[in-house]
Coordinates of C-alpha atoms in Angstrom, one line a residue:
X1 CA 312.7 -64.6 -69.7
X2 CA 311.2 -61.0 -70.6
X3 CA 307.6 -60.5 -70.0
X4 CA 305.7 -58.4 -72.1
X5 CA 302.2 -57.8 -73.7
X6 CA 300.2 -59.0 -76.9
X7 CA 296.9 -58.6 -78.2
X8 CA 295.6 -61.7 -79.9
X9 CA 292.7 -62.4 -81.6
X10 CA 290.8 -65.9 -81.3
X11 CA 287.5 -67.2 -82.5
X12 CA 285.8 -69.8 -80.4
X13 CA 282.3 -72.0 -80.3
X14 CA 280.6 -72.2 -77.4
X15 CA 277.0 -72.4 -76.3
X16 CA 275.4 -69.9 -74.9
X17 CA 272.2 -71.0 -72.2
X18 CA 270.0 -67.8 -72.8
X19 CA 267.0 -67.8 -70.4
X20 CA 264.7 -68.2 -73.2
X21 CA 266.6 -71.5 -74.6
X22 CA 266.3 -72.4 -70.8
X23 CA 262.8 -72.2 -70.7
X24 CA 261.8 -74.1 -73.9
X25 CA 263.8 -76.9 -72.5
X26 CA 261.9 -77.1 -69.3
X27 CA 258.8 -76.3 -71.1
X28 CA 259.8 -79.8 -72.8
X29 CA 259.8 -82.3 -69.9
X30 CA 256.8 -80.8 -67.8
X31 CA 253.7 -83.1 -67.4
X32 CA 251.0 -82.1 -68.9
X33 CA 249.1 -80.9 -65.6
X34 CA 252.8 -78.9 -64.5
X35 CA 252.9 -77.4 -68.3
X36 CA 249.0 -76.0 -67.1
X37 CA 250.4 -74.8 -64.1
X38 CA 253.2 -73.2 -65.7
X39 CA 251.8 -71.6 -68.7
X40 CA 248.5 -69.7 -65.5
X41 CA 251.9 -68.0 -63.8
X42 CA 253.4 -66.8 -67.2
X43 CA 249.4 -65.5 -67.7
X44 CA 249.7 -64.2 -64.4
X45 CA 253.0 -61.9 -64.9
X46 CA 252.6 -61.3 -68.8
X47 CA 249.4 -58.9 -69.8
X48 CA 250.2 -59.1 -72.9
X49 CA 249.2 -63.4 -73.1
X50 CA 245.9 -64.5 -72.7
X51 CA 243.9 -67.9 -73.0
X52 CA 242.4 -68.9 -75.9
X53 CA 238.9 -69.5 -74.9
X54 CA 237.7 -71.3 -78.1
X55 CA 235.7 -70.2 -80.9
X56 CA 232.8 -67.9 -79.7
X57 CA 234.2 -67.9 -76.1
X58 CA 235.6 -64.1 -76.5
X59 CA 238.9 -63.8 -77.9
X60 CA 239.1 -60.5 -76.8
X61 CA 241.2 -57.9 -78.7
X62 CA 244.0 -60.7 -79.3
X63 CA 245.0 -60.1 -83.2
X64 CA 247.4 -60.4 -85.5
X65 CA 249.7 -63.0 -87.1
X66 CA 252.2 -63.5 -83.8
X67 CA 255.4 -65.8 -83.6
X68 CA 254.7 -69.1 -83.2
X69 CA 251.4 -68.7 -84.7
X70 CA 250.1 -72.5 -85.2
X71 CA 248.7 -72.2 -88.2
X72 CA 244.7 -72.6 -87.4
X73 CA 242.7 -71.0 -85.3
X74 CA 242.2 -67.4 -84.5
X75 CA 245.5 -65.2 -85.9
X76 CA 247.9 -65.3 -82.9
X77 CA 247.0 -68.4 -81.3
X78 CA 248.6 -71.4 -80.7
X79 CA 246.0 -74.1 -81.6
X80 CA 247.6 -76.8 -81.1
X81 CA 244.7 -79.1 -80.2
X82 CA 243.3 -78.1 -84.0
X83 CA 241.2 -81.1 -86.0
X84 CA 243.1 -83.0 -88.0
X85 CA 243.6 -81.8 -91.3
X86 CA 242.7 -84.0 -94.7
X87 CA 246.2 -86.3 -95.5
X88 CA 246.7 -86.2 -99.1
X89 CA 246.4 -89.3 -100.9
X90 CA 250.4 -90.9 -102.1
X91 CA 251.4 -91.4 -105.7
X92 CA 250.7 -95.1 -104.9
X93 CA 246.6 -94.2 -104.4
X94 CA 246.9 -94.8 -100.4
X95 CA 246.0 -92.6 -97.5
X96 CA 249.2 -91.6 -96.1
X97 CA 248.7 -91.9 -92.3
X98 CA 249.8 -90.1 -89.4
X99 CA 252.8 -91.6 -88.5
X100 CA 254.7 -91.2 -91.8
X101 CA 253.2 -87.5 -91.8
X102 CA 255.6 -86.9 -89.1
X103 CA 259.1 -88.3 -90.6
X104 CA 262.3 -85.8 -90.4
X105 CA 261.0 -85.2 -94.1
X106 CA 258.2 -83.9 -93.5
X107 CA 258.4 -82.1 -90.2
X108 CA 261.5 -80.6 -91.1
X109 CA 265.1 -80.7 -89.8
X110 CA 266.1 -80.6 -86.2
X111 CA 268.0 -77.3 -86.7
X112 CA 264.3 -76.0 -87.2
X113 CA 263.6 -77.4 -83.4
X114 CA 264.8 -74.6 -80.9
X115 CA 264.1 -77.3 -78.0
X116 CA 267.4 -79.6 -79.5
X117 CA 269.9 -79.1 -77.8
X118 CA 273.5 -81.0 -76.9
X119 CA 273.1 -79.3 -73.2
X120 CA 273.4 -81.4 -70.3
X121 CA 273.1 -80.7 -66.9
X122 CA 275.8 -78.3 -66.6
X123 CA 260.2 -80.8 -33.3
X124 CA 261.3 -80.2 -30.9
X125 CA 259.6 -77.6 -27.7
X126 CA 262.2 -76.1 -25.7
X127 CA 260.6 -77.2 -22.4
X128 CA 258.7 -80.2 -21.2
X129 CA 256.0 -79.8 -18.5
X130 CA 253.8 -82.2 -17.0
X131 CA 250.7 -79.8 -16.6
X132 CA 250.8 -80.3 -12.8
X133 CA 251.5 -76.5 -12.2
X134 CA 247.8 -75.6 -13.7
X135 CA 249.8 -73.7 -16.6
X136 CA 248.1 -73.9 -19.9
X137 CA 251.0 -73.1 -22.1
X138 CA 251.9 -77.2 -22.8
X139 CA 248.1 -77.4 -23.6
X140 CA 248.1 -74.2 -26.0
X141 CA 251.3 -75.5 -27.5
X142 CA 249.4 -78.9 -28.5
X143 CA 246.9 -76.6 -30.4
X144 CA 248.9 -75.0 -32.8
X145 CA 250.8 -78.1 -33.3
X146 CA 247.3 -79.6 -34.9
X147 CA 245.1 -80.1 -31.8
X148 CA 241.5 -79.8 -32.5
X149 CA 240.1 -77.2 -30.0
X150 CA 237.6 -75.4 -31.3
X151 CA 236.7 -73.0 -34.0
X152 CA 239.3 -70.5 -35.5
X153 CA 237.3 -67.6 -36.1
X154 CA 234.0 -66.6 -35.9
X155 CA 232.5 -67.5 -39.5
X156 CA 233.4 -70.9 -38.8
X157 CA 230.2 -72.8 -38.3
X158 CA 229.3 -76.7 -37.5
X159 CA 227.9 -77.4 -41.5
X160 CA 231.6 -76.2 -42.9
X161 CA 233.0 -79.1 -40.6
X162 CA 230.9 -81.9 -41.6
X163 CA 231.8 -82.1 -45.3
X164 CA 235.7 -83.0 -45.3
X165 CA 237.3 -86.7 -44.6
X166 CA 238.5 -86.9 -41.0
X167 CA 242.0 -87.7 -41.3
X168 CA 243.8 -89.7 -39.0
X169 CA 245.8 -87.0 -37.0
X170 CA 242.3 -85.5 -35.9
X171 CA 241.2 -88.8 -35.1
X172 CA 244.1 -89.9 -33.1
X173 CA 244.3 -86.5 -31.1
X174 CA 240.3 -86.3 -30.4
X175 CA 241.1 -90.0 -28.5
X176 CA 244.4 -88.5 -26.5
X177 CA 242.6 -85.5 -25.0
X178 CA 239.8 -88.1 -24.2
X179 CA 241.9 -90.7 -23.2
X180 CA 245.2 -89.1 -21.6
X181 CA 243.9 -86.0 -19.6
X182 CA 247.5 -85.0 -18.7
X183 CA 248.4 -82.4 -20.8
X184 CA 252.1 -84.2 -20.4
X185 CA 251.2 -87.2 -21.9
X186 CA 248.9 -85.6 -24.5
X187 CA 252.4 -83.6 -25.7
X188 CA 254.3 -87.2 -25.4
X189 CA 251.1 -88.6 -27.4
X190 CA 251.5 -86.2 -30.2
X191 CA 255.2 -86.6 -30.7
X192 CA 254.1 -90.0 -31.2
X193 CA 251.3 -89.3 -33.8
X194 CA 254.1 -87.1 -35.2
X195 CA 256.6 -89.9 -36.0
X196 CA 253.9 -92.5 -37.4
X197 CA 254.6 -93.5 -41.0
X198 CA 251.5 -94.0 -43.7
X199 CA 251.2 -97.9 -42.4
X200 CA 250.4 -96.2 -39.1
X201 CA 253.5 -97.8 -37.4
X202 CA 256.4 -96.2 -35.7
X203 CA 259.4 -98.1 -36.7
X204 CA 261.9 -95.9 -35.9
X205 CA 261.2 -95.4 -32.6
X206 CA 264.2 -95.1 -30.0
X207 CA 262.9 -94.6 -26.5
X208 CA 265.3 -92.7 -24.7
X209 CA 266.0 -90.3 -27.4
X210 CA 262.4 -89.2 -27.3
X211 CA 262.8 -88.7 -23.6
X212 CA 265.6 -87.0 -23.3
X213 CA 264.0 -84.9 -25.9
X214 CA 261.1 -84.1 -24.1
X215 CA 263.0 -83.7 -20.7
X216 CA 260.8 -86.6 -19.0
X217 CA 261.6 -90.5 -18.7
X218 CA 261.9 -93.2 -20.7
X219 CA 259.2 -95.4 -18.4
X220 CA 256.5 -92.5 -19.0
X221 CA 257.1 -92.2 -22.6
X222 CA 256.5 -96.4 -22.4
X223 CA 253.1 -95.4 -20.8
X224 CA 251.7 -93.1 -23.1
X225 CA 252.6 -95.6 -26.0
X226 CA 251.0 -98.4 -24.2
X227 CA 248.2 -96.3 -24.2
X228 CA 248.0 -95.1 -27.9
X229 CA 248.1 -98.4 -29.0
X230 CA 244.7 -99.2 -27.6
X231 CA 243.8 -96.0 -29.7
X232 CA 241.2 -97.0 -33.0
X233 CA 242.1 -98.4 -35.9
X234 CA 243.5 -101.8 -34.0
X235 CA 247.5 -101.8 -34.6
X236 CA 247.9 -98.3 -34.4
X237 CA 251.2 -97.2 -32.7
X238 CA 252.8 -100.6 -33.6
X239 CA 256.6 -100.6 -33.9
X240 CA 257.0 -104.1 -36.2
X241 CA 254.6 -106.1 -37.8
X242 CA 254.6 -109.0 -35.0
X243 CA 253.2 -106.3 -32.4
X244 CA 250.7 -105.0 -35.1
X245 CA 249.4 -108.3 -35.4
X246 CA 249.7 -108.9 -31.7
X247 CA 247.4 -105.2 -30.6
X248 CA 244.7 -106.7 -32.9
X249 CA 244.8 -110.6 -31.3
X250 CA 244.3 -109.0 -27.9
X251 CA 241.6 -106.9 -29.1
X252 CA 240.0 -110.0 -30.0
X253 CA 241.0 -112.0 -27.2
X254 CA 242.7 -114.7 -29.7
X255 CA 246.3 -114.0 -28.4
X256 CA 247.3 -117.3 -26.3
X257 CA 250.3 -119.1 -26.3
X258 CA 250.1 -121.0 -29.5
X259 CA 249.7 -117.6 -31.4
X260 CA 252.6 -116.0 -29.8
X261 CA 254.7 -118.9 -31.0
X262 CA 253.0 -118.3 -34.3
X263 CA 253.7 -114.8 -34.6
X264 CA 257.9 -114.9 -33.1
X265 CA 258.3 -117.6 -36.7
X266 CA 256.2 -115.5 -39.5
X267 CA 259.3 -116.3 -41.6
X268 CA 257.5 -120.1 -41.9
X269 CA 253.7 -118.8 -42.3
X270 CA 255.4 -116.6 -45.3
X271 CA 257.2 -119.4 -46.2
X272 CA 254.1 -121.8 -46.2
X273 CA 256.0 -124.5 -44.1
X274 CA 253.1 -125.8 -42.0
X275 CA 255.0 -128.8 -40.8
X276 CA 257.1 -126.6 -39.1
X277 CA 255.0 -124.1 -37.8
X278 CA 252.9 -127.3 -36.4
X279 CA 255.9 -128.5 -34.7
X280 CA 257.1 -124.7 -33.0
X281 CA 253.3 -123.9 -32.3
X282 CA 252.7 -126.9 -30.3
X283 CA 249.4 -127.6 -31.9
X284 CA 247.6 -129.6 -34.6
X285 CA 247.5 -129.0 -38.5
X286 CA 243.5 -128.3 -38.1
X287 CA 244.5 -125.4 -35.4
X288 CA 247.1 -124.1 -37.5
X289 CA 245.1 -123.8 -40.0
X290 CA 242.5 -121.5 -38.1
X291 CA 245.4 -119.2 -36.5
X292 CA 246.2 -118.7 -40.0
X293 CA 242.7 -117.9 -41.0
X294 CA 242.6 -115.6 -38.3
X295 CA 245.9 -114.1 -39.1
X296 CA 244.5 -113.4 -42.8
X297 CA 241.8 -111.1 -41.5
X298 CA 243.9 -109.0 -39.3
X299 CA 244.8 -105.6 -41.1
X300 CA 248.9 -105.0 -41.5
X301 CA 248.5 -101.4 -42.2
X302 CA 245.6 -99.9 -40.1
X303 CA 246.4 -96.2 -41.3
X304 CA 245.8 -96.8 -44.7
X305 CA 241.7 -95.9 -44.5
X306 CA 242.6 -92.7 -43.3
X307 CA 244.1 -90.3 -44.8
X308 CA 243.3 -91.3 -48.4
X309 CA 244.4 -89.3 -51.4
X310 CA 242.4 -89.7 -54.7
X311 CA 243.8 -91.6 -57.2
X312 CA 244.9 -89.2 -59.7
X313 CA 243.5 -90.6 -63.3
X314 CA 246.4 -90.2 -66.0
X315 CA 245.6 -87.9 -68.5
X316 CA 247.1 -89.1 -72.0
X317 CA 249.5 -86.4 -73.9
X318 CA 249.0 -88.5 -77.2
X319 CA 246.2 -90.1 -78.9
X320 CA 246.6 -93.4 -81.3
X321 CA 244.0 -95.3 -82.9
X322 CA 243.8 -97.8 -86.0
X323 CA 243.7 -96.3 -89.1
X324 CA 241.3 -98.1 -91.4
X325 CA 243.0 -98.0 -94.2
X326 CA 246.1 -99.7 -92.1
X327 CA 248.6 -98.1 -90.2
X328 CA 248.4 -95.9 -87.3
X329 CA 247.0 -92.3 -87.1
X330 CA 248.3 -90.3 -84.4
X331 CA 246.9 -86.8 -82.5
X332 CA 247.9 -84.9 -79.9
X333 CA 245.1 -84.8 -76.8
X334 CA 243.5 -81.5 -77.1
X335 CA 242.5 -81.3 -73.4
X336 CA 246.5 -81.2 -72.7
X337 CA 247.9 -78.6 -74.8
X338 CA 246.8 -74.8 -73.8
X339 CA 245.6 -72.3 -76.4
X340 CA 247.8 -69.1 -75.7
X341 CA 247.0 -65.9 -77.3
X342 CA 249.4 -62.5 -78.3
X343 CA 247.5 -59.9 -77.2
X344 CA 248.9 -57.7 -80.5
X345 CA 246.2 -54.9 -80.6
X346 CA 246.6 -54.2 -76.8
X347 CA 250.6 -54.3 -77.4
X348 CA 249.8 -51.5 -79.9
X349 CA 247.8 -49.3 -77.8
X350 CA 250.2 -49.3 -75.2
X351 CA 253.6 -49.3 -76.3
X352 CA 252.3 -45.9 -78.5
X353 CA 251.7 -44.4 -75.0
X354 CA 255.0 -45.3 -73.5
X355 CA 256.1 -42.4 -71.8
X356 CA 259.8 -43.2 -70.9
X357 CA 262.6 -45.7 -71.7
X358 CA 261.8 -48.0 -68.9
X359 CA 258.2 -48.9 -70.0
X360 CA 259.1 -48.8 -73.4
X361 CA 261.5 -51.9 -72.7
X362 CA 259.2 -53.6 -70.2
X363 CA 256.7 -54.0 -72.7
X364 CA 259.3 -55.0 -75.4
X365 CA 260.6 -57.7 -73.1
X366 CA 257.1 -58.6 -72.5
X367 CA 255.9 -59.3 -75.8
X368 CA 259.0 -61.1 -76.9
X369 CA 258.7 -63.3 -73.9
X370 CA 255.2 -63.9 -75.2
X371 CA 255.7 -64.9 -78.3
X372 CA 258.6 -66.9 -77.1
X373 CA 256.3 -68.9 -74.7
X374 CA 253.7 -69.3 -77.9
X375 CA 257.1 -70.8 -80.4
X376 CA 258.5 -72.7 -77.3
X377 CA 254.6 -74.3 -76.9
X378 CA 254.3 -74.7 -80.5
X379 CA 257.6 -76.4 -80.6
X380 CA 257.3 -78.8 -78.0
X381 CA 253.9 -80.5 -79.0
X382 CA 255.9 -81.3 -82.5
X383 CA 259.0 -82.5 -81.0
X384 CA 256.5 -84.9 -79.2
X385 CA 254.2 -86.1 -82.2
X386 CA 257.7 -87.1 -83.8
X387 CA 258.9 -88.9 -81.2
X388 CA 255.8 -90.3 -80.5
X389 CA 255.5 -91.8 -84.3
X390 CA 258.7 -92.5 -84.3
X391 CA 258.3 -94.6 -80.9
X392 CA 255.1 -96.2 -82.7
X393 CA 256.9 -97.3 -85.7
X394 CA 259.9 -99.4 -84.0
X395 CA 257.3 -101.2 -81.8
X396 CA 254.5 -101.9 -84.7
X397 CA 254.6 -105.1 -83.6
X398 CA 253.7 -104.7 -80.4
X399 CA 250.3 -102.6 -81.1
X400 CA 249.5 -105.9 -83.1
X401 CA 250.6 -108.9 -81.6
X402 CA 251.0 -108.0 -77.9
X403 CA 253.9 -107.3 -74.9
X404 CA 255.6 -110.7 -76.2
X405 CA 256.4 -108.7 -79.6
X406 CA 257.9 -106.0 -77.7
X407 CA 261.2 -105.2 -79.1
X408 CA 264.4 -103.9 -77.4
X409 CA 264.9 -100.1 -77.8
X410 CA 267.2 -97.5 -76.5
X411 CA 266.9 -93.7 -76.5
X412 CA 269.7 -93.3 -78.9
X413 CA 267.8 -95.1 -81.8
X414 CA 264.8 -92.6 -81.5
X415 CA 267.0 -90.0 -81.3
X416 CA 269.6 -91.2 -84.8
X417 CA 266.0 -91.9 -86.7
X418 CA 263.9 -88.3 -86.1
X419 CA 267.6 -86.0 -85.7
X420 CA 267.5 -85.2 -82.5
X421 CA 269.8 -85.7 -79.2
X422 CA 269.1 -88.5 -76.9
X423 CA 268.8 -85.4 -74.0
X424 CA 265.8 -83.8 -76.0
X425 CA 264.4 -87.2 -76.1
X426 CA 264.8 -88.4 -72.6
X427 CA 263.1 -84.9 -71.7
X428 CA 260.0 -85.7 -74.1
X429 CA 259.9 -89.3 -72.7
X430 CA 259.4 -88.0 -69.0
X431 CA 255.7 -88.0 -67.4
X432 CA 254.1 -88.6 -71.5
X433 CA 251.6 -90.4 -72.1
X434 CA 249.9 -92.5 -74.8
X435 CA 246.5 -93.7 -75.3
X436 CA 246.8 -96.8 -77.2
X437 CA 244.3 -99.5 -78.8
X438 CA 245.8 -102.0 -76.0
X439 CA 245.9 -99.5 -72.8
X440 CA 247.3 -96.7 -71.8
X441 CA 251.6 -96.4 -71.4
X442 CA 254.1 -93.6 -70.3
X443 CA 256.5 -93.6 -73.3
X444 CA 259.5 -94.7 -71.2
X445 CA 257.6 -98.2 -71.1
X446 CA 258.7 -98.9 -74.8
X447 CA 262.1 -98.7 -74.1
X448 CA 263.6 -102.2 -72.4
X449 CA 267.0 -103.3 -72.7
X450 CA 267.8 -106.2 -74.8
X451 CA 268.7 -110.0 -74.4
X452 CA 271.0 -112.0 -76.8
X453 CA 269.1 -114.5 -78.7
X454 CA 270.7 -118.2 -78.6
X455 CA 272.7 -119.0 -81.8
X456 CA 272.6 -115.9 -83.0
X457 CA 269.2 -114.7 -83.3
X458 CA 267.9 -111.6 -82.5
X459 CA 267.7 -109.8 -79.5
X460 CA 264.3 -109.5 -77.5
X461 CA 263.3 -107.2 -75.1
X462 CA 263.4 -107.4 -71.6
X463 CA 259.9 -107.0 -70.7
X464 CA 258.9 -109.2 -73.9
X465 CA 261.3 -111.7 -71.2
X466 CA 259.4 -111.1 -68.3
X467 CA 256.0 -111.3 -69.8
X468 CA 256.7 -114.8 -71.3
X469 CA 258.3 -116.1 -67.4
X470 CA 255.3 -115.0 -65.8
X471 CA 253.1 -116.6 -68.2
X472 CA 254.7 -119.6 -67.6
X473 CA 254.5 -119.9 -63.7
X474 CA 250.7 -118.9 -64.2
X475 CA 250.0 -121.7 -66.3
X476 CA 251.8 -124.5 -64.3
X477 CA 250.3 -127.2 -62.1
X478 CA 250.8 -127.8 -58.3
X479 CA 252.4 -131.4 -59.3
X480 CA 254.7 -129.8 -62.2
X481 CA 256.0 -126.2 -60.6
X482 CA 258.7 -124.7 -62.7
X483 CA 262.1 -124.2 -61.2
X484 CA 264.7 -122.1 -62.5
X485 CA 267.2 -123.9 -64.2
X486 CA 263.8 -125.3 -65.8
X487 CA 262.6 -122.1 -67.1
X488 CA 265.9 -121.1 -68.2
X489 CA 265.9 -124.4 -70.2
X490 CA 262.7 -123.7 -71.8
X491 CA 263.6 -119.9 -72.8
X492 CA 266.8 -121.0 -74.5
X493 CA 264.5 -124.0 -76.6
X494 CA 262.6 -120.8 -77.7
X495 CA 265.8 -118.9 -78.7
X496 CA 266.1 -116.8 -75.4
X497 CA 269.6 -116.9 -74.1
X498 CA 269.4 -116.1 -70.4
X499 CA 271.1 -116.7 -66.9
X500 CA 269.8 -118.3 -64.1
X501 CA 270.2 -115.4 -62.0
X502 CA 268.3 -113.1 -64.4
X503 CA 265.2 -115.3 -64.4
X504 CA 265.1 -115.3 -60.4
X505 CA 266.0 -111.2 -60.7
X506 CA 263.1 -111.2 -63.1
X507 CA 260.8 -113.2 -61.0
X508 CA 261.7 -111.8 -57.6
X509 CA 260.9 -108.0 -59.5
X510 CA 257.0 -109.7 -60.0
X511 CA 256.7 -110.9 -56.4
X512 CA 256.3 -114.3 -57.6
X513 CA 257.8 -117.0 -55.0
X514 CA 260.4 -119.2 -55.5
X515 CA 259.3 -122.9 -57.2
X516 CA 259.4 -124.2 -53.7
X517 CA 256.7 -121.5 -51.9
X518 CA 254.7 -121.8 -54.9
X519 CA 254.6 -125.8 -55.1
X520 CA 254.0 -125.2 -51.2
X521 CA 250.8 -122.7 -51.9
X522 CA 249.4 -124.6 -54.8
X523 CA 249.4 -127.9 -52.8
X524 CA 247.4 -126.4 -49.3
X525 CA 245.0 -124.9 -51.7
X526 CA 244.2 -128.5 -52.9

């Protein structure tokens, strides 16, 4: 067969992932606080973008009617957070309300959405010494590695120190250089500190690798942790939760005999069998009762008041309230969305005093990167108000009647009602929030799967499932606990078709005990 040559022409379709298009869909599933972040580094880089400080608050030279522009607000800004407008009364003399202000008809089409898209996601030192030589290398090693000994530079002063938390590291090393004046056993201490977890145990402890590690043996690394764990807070150091439990008894002189036993069978005190722990402990049910009691006030996780991190308050991407002349009105939150401004009168004066090529196209690159970010910004707060009213309309019923009305939805019929791909609105889903009349909800939370109705009925919703088994179990008495089977039997008389197996998946998920624990519990609180 001859080989030869040929020019052919073909025409193909293919999609092409510019940077820009790769941004907007980022831009998309960023919180609210990363979006903040995000949009200060483009500020950064790009002097042609600048923040909207509000009327009054100095606009600067920012003019002109830039891409993206969101139609309020100075000319070339993006206010998105801008009051809502007047609705315009229907042909059938009602106020229209939010929610059917954003259908696909009236938000336009999702070709008009550049953020649609089909895309998918194509310790160790190298020595050990025992400090005996005199050396203080060991000990300056300790230092950098977080030990506490002394000021870092010479503007340091004692008031500066006495306003942050002390966390547990610097509380833990003040009591080995205290308590451990070997500078060998204060490295093996901090090793230790090194591997505790945030319950302040170290579970994963394996003795002779640490030694062999550290070049010493396994009887002096024993020591030191023998030592640490009559450090503060009680149970420190422990490796299970019997020894945690066990460092605080002897603290308290309360660990005898009859508490060992207790503490080698915790399977029975979770379990609530008293008879049997009354039979392995040895004692009566009156002294079981007060190692239990005693048990109760011991602390399982001493780390946990160190160390504590704030609890970050969710800020909600999407107001809803009632609309008083029914239905729902929806807003984005203003404190969420930044205000971006084009800089267009300083993009004037200086690309007119360009003096070569290059900075002609670095400012051309810059300002259509800018009004990219403001179109992308613009873009993204509609794509979420539709899917937010969209979300709000399937589950009406649940901003009226409650979690038992919640009905079973999947991405895929958000994305078939507004027009959009199930990708674009997983990506608005992630890390939103709404404010609603009955709390506050990530978006995700309204979408459960669904369970067949008996006979024929309709589906409900998983968490509508779970709601109504844990109502149950809360209402029943100690003489009438609810097994499984009995609770399925009840759900199916209410048009739930469901397994037994689901029910105790569904329970086990809530932490709730199984019929016998609970009739247990219920009976010794009598």
């Amino acid at each position: 067969m001859a080989l030869s040559q040929r020019l052919d022409l073909r025409q193909t379709q293919s999609l092409v992932m510019t940077p820009q298009l790769q941004q907007a869909i980022k831009l998309l599933q960023l919180s609210n606080i990363e979006l903040s972040d995000f949009v200060d580094r483009e500020i950064e880089q790009n002097p042609l973008l600048e923040r909207d400080g509000g009327p009054g608050e100095g606009g600067g030279e920012a003019g002109g009617d830039g891409a993206g522009d969101g139609g309020g607000g100075e000319p070339g800004a993006v206010d998105l957070a801008a009051p809502e407008e007047r609705q315009p009364p229907m042909t059938d003399g009602r106020t229209r309300d939010t929610v059917e202000m954003t259908s696909s008809e009236t938000m336009g089409s999702a070709s008009d959405a550049p953020l649609d898209t089909d895309f998918e996601n194509v310790y160790s030192d190298d020595r050990f010494s025992d400090g005996t030589d005199g050396s203080s290398d060991v000990y300056g090693s300790w230092q950098e590695r977080g030990g506490r000994g002394g000021f870092e530079d010479d503007e340091s002063n004692l008031e500066a120190t006495l306003t942050g938390q002390k966390s547990l590291r610097d509380h833990l090393t003040e009591q080995l250089k205290i308590d451990l004046p070997d500078l060998g056993d204060q490295l093996i201490g901090l090793a230790l500190i090194d591997m505790l977890d945030e319950a302040g145990w170290i579970t994963g402890l394996e003795v002779e690798s640490l030694a062999g590690q550290l070049g010493c043996a396994p009887e002096r690394v024993e020591r030191v942790l023998a030592a640490c764990q009559r450090f503060d807070p009680p149970g420190i150091f422990a490796r299970s939760l019997k020894e945690c439990l066990a460092i605080q008894l002897r603290e308290k002189n309360r660990f005898d005999p009859a508490m060992a036993a207790l503490l080698d069978h915790l399977e029975l005190l979770a379990a609530r069998n008293l008879p049997a722990l009354i039979k392995v402990c040895g004692v009566d049910a009156e002294d079981v009762a007060d190692m239990v009691a005693e048990i109760r006030k011991l602390n399982p996780k001493p780390a946990l008041s160190f160390d504590h991190t704030p609890a970050q308050l969710v800020t909600p991407d999407i107001l809803m309230r009632a609309n008083p002349g029914g239905g729902w009105l929806i807003d984005l939150n203003p404190d969420t969305l930044p205000r971006v401004l084009v800089n267009h009168r300083y993009f004037a004066r200086i690309s007119g005093t360009a003096r070569n090529k290059a900075d002609k196209e670095y400012i051309t690159e810059r300002f259509q990167s800018a009004n990219w970010l403001v179109k992308s910004l613009h873009q993204r707060a509609t794509t979420i108000l539709k899917v937010a009213s969209e979300i709000i309309r399937q589950q009406d019923a649940f901003f009226i009647h409650g979690v038992s009305h919640l009905k079973p939805l999947i991405l895929r019929d958000i994305a078939e009602a507004i027009g959009m791909h199930e990708s674009t609105v997983s990506r608005v889903t992630t890390n939103k929030f709404m404010a609603t009349p009955r709390g506050v909800f990530e978006l995700k939370y309204f979408f459960t799967s669904a369970i067949q109705g008996a006979d024929g009925q309709a589906a409900h919703s998983a968490e509508a499932v779970r709601y109504r088994i844990k109502a149950m179990i809360d209402a029943e008495k100690p003489d009438d606990v609810l097994s499984d089977d009995k609770i399925v039997e009840i759900l199916r008389g209410e048009g739930i078709d469901i397994a037994r197996r689901t029910v105790a998946k569904y329970r086990e998920a809530m932490r709730i005990p199984s019929s016998v624990q609970r009739r247990r519990a219920k009976m010794s609180r009598m």
